[in-house]
């Protein structure tokens, strides 16, 4: 049972345009969400997060939107740059005694110069 | 620089052999984790440890073992009981997570292959 879904395995965007990466989750106990970015042969690096009490969090070119009723979040990258080409993982975390982080399968973003 | 070091970067295992993947962190983090990544799949949790001398099974612990004798170190042994060990293994650490939201920091991974 996949608790975090990223239904687009890949996405291509022109440099300078907006990249929108989508994520859906099924676990209503999640109260914290994270996005990680991963380059080939490297470990993921933390990008941005959002608490369930918010619907938007912004950090520079990166904005995460959360729609709790739809159990959906999205990551917007504006403007997209070639260096943004990577795999992006969405993850959810609950608030029980041990908060396991559940990762989605990832979306591979290619930003075309 | 503080960080997480995984070694080796590439590892080959013969049939019936146990191999150990190293993970060391100097971030003074309490919690450490091992994940496995297979093509087209997210990261799946193998084992985690919130404190020295204590660890718990994750979602896919069968065929793996760990130890946590020091705060800085969390080695993972892939035993011969793990029938499909070929994967990319990632170690992570974080400030203790109970009641707090802190992102995990990852090492650069070890790619394990079967000879």
PDB file of N, CA and C in Angstrom, chain A residues 2 31-32 34 36 38 41-46 51 87 89 93-94 96-106, chain B residues 9-10 33 35 37 40-43 45 48 50 58-59 88 90 97-104 106-109:
ATOM      1  N   UNK A   2       0.846   1.993  -1.106  1.00  0.00           N
ATOM      2  CA  UNK A   2       1.728   3.143  -1.245  1.00  0.00           C
ATOM      3  C   UNK A   2       1.074   4.347  -0.579  1.00  0.00           C
ATOM      4  N   UNK A  31       1.387  14.834   9.322  1.00  0.00           N
ATOM      5  CA  UNK A  31       1.204  16.236   9.651  1.00  0.00           C
ATOM      6  C   UNK A  31       2.414  17.074   9.265  1.00  0.00           C
ATOM      7  N   UNK A  32       3.323  16.458   8.534  1.00  0.00           N
ATOM      8  CA  UNK A  32       4.523  17.189   8.114  1.00  0.00           C
ATOM      9  C   UNK A  32       4.973  16.558   6.804  1.00  0.00           C
ATOM     10  N   UNK A  34       7.789  16.772   3.388  1.00  0.00           N
ATOM     11  CA  UNK A  34       9.109  17.232   2.985  1.00  0.00           C
ATOM     12  C   UNK A  34       9.329  16.926   1.508  1.00  0.00           C
ATOM     13  N   UNK A  36      12.661  16.284  -1.059  1.00  0.00           N
ATOM     14  CA  UNK A  36      14.087  16.062  -1.179  1.00  0.00           C
ATOM     15  C   UNK A  36      14.447  16.049  -2.651  1.00  0.00           C
ATOM     16  N   UNK A  38      17.483  14.731  -5.397  1.00  0.00           N
ATOM     17  CA  UNK A  38      18.561  13.739  -5.460  1.00  0.00           C
ATOM     18  C   UNK A  38      19.208  13.745  -6.840  1.00  0.00           C
ATOM     19  N   UNK A  41      23.838   8.983  -8.074  1.00  0.00           N
ATOM     20  CA  UNK A  41      24.972   8.508  -7.276  1.00  0.00           C
ATOM     21  C   UNK A  41      25.240   9.372  -6.047  1.00  0.00           C
ATOM     22  N   UNK A  42      24.256  10.164  -5.630  1.00  0.00           N
ATOM     23  CA  UNK A  42      24.385  10.942  -4.401  1.00  0.00           C
ATOM     24  C   UNK A  42      23.188  10.672  -3.513  1.00  0.00           C
ATOM     25  N   UNK A  43      23.310  11.021  -2.242  1.00  0.00           N
ATOM     26  CA  UNK A  43      22.167  10.905  -1.357  1.00  0.00           C
ATOM     27  C   UNK A  43      21.210  12.067  -1.552  1.00  0.00           C
ATOM     28  N   UNK A  44      19.946  11.896  -1.158  1.00  0.00           N
ATOM     29  CA  UNK A  44      18.983  13.004  -1.247  1.00  0.00           C
ATOM     30  C   UNK A  44      19.383  14.153  -0.341  1.00  0.00           C
ATOM     31  N   UNK A  45      19.057  15.357  -0.760  1.00  0.00           N
ATOM     32  CA  UNK A  45      19.268  16.524   0.091  1.00  0.00           C
ATOM     33  C   UNK A  45      17.919  17.183   0.354  1.00  0.00           C
ATOM     34  N   UNK A  46      17.731  17.621   1.570  1.00  0.00           N
ATOM     35  CA  UNK A  46      16.484  18.257   1.970  1.00  0.00           C
ATOM     36  C   UNK A  46      16.308  19.571   1.227  1.00  0.00           C
ATOM     37  N   UNK A  51       4.356  22.188   7.270  1.00  0.00           N
ATOM     38  CA  UNK A  51       3.546  21.613   8.330  1.00  0.00           C
ATOM     39  C   UNK A  51       2.092  21.606   7.894  1.00  0.00           C
ATOM     40  N   UNK A  87      16.098  14.038  -9.402  1.00  0.00           N
ATOM     41  CA  UNK A  87      14.902  13.315  -8.960  1.00  0.00           C
ATOM     42  C   UNK A  87      14.403  13.971  -7.684  1.00  0.00           C
ATOM     43  N   UNK A  89      11.859  13.712  -4.463  1.00  0.00           N
ATOM     44  CA  UNK A  89      11.069  12.819  -3.628  1.00  0.00           C
ATOM     45  C   UNK A  89      10.195  13.638  -2.699  1.00  0.00           C
ATOM     46  N   UNK A  93       5.210  12.531   7.080  1.00  0.00           N
ATOM     47  CA  UNK A  93       5.631  12.120   8.419  1.00  0.00           C
ATOM     48  C   UNK A  93       4.470  12.377   9.369  1.00  0.00           C
ATOM     49  N   UNK A  94       4.238  11.429  10.284  1.00  0.00           N
ATOM     50  CA  UNK A  94       3.156  11.595  11.248  1.00  0.00           C
ATOM     51  C   UNK A  94       3.664  12.160  12.548  1.00  0.00           C
ATOM     52  N   UNK A  96       3.116  10.487  15.689  1.00  0.00           N
ATOM     53  CA  UNK A  96       3.054   9.483  16.752  1.00  0.00           C
ATOM     54  C   UNK A  96       4.421   9.384  17.405  1.00  0.00           C
ATOM     55  N   UNK A  97       4.587   8.452  18.325  1.00  0.00           N
ATOM     56  CA  UNK A  97       5.779   8.440  19.165  1.00  0.00           C
ATOM     57  C   UNK A  97       7.063   8.300  18.360  1.00  0.00           C
ATOM     58  N   UNK A  98       7.039   7.515  17.310  1.00  0.00           N
ATOM     59  CA  UNK A  98       8.162   7.563  16.380  1.00  0.00           C
ATOM     60  C   UNK A  98       7.605   7.934  15.020  1.00  0.00           C
ATOM     61  N   UNK A  99       8.099   9.009  14.471  1.00  0.00           N
ATOM     62  CA  UNK A  99       7.531   9.539  13.237  1.00  0.00           C
ATOM     63  C   UNK A  99       8.313   9.029  12.041  1.00  0.00           C
ATOM     64  N   UNK A 100       7.918   7.878  11.523  1.00  0.00           N
ATOM     65  CA  UNK A 100       8.601   7.356  10.342  1.00  0.00           C
ATOM     66  C   UNK A 100       8.318   8.248   9.151  1.00  0.00           C
ATOM     67  N   UNK A 101       9.340   8.480   8.373  1.00  0.00           N
ATOM     68  CA  UNK A 101       9.170   9.253   7.149  1.00  0.00           C
ATOM     69  C   UNK A 101       8.876   8.271   6.023  1.00  0.00           C
ATOM     70  N   UNK A 102       7.803   8.518   5.295  1.00  0.00           N
ATOM     71  CA  UNK A 102       7.419   7.661   4.169  1.00  0.00           C
ATOM     72  C   UNK A 102       7.680   8.422   2.880  1.00  0.00           C
ATOM     73  N   UNK A 103       8.484   7.840   2.005  1.00  0.00           N
ATOM     74  CA  UNK A 103       8.872   8.491   0.771  1.00  0.00           C
ATOM     75  C   UNK A 103       8.035   8.012  -0.405  1.00  0.00           C
ATOM     76  N   UNK A 104       7.782   8.919  -1.334  1.00  0.00           N
ATOM     77  CA  UNK A 104       7.200   8.551  -2.613  1.00  0.00           C
ATOM     78  C   UNK A 104       8.259   8.000  -3.545  1.00  0.00           C
ATOM     79  N   UNK A 105       7.863   7.530  -4.731  1.00  0.00           N
ATOM     80  CA  UNK A 105       8.799   6.905  -5.669  1.00  0.00           C
ATOM     81  C   UNK A 105       9.679   7.886  -6.423  1.00  0.00           C
ATOM     82  N   UNK A 106       9.355   9.178  -6.358  1.00  0.00           N
ATOM     83  CA  UNK A 106      10.183  10.179  -7.011  1.00  0.00           C
ATOM     84  C   UNK A 106       9.696  10.565  -8.394  1.00  0.00           C
TER      85      UNK A 106
ATOM     86  N   UNK B   9      31.694   2.987  -1.593  1.00  0.00           N
ATOM     87  CA  UNK B   9      30.717   3.528  -2.531  1.00  0.00           C
ATOM     88  C   UNK B   9      30.114   2.401  -3.383  1.00  0.00           C
ATOM     89  N   UNK B  10      30.956   1.422  -3.716  1.00  0.00           N
ATOM     90  CA  UNK B  10      30.507   0.254  -4.473  1.00  0.00           C
ATOM     91  C   UNK B  10      30.958  -1.000  -3.731  1.00  0.00           C
ATOM     92  N   UNK B  33      19.349   6.019  10.384  1.00  0.00           N
ATOM     93  CA  UNK B  33      18.429   5.209   9.592  1.00  0.00           C
ATOM     94  C   UNK B  33      19.181   4.537   8.439  1.00  0.00           C
ATOM     95  N   UNK B  35      18.098   3.034   4.595  1.00  0.00           N
ATOM     96  CA  UNK B  35      17.080   2.884   3.571  1.00  0.00           C
ATOM     97  C   UNK B  35      17.664   2.084   2.410  1.00  0.00           C
ATOM     98  N   UNK B  37      17.011   1.745  -1.829  1.00  0.00           N
ATOM     99  CA  UNK B  37      16.332   2.311  -2.983  1.00  0.00           C
ATOM    100  C   UNK B  37      16.485   1.358  -4.156  1.00  0.00           C
ATOM    101  N   UNK B  40      12.716   2.955  -9.644  1.00  0.00           N
ATOM    102  CA  UNK B  40      11.289   3.240  -9.736  1.00  0.00           C
ATOM    103  C   UNK B  40      10.555   3.203  -8.415  1.00  0.00           C
ATOM    104  N   UNK B  41      11.299   3.027  -7.329  1.00  0.00           N
ATOM    105  CA  UNK B  41      10.652   2.976  -6.013  1.00  0.00           C
ATOM    106  C   UNK B  41      11.222   4.054  -5.110  1.00  0.00           C
ATOM    107  N   UNK B  42      10.427   4.403  -4.132  1.00  0.00           N
ATOM    108  CA  UNK B  42      10.912   5.345  -3.120  1.00  0.00           C
ATOM    109  C   UNK B  42      11.882   4.672  -2.182  1.00  0.00           C
ATOM    110  N   UNK B  43      12.304   5.404  -1.190  1.00  0.00           N
ATOM    111  CA  UNK B  43      13.222   4.871  -0.192  1.00  0.00           C
ATOM    112  C   UNK B  43      12.431   4.036   0.802  1.00  0.00           C
ATOM    113  N   UNK B  45      12.463   1.888   4.381  1.00  0.00           N
ATOM    114  CA  UNK B  45      13.201   1.873   5.643  1.00  0.00           C
ATOM    115  C   UNK B  45      13.542   0.450   6.054  1.00  0.00           C
ATOM    116  N   UNK B  48      16.135   1.483  11.958  1.00  0.00           N
ATOM    117  CA  UNK B  48      16.431   2.802  12.476  1.00  0.00           C
ATOM    118  C   UNK B  48      16.817   2.705  13.946  1.00  0.00           C
ATOM    119  N   UNK B  50      17.148   5.298  17.453  1.00  0.00           N
ATOM    120  CA  UNK B  50      16.944   6.630  18.032  1.00  0.00           C
ATOM    121  C   UNK B  50      17.975   6.958  19.099  1.00  0.00           C
ATOM    122  N   UNK B  58      12.553  -1.621  10.483  1.00  0.00           N
ATOM    123  CA  UNK B  58      11.720  -0.813   9.613  1.00  0.00           C
ATOM    124  C   UNK B  58      10.776  -1.706   8.837  1.00  0.00           C
ATOM    125  N   UNK B  59      10.475  -1.295   7.611  1.00  0.00           N
ATOM    126  CA  UNK B  59       9.484  -2.017   6.820  1.00  0.00           C
ATOM    127  C   UNK B  59      10.027  -3.257   6.114  1.00  0.00           C
ATOM    128  N   UNK B  88      20.637   0.214  -4.032  1.00  0.00           N
ATOM    129  CA  UNK B  88      21.383   1.382  -3.563  1.00  0.00           C
ATOM    130  C   UNK B  88      20.971   1.603  -2.110  1.00  0.00           C
ATOM    131  N   UNK B  90      21.116   3.714   1.417  1.00  0.00           N
ATOM    132  CA  UNK B  90      21.324   5.063   1.928  1.00  0.00           C
ATOM    133  C   UNK B  90      21.205   5.086   3.436  1.00  0.00           C
ATOM    134  N   UNK B  97      13.620  12.554  16.649  1.00  0.00           N
ATOM    135  CA  UNK B  97      12.415  12.985  15.964  1.00  0.00           C
ATOM    136  C   UNK B  97      11.167  13.013  16.830  1.00  0.00           C
ATOM    137  N   UNK B  98      11.190  12.407  17.987  1.00  0.00           N
ATOM    138  CA  UNK B  98       9.948  12.307  18.757  1.00  0.00           C
ATOM    139  C   UNK B  98       9.432  13.698  19.090  1.00  0.00           C
ATOM    140  N   UNK B  99       8.255  14.006  18.598  1.00  0.00           N
ATOM    141  CA  UNK B  99       7.637  15.282  18.899  1.00  0.00           C
ATOM    142  C   UNK B  99       8.244  16.460  18.170  1.00  0.00           C
ATOM    143  N   UNK B 100       9.169  16.227  17.282  1.00  0.00           N
ATOM    144  CA  UNK B 100       9.760  17.351  16.550  1.00  0.00           C
ATOM    145  C   UNK B 100       9.852  17.007  15.080  1.00  0.00           C
ATOM    146  N   UNK B 101       9.912  18.012  14.267  1.00  0.00           N
ATOM    147  CA  UNK B 101      10.006  17.821  12.828  1.00  0.00           C
ATOM    148  C   UNK B 101      11.350  18.304  12.348  1.00  0.00           C
ATOM    149  N   UNK B 102      12.252  17.391  12.127  1.00  0.00           N
ATOM    150  CA  UNK B 102      13.573  17.727  11.642  1.00  0.00           C
ATOM    151  C   UNK B 102      13.868  16.859  10.434  1.00  0.00           C
ATOM    152  N   UNK B 103      14.378  17.463   9.355  1.00  0.00           N
ATOM    153  CA  UNK B 103      14.679  16.667   8.172  1.00  0.00           C
ATOM    154  C   UNK B 103      15.858  15.735   8.412  1.00  0.00           C
ATOM    155  N   UNK B 104      15.881  14.682   7.666  1.00  0.00           N
ATOM    156  CA  UNK B 104      16.998  13.746   7.723  1.00  0.00           C
ATOM    157  C   UNK B 104      18.095  14.195   6.762  1.00  0.00           C
ATOM    158  N   UNK B 106      21.313  12.822   4.556  1.00  0.00           N
ATOM    159  CA  UNK B 106      21.705  11.556   3.941  1.00  0.00           C
ATOM    160  C   UNK B 106      23.179  11.518   3.565  1.00  0.00           C
ATOM    161  N   UNK B 107      23.726  10.306   3.584  1.00  0.00           N
ATOM    162  CA  UNK B 107      25.030  10.062   2.989  1.00  0.00           C
ATOM    163  C   UNK B 107      24.881   9.883   1.489  1.00  0.00           C
ATOM    164  N   UNK B 108      25.988   9.618   0.808  1.00  0.00           N
ATOM    165  CA  UNK B 108      25.962   9.492  -0.648  1.00  0.00           C
ATOM    166  C   UNK B 108      25.701   8.068  -1.138  1.00  0.00           C
ATOM    167  N   UNK B 109      25.480   7.158  -0.209  1.00  0.00           N
ATOM    168  CA  UNK B 109      25.024   5.834  -0.596  1.00  0.00           C
ATOM    169  C   UNK B 109      26.111   4.830  -0.908  1.00  0.00           C
TER     170      UNK B 109
END
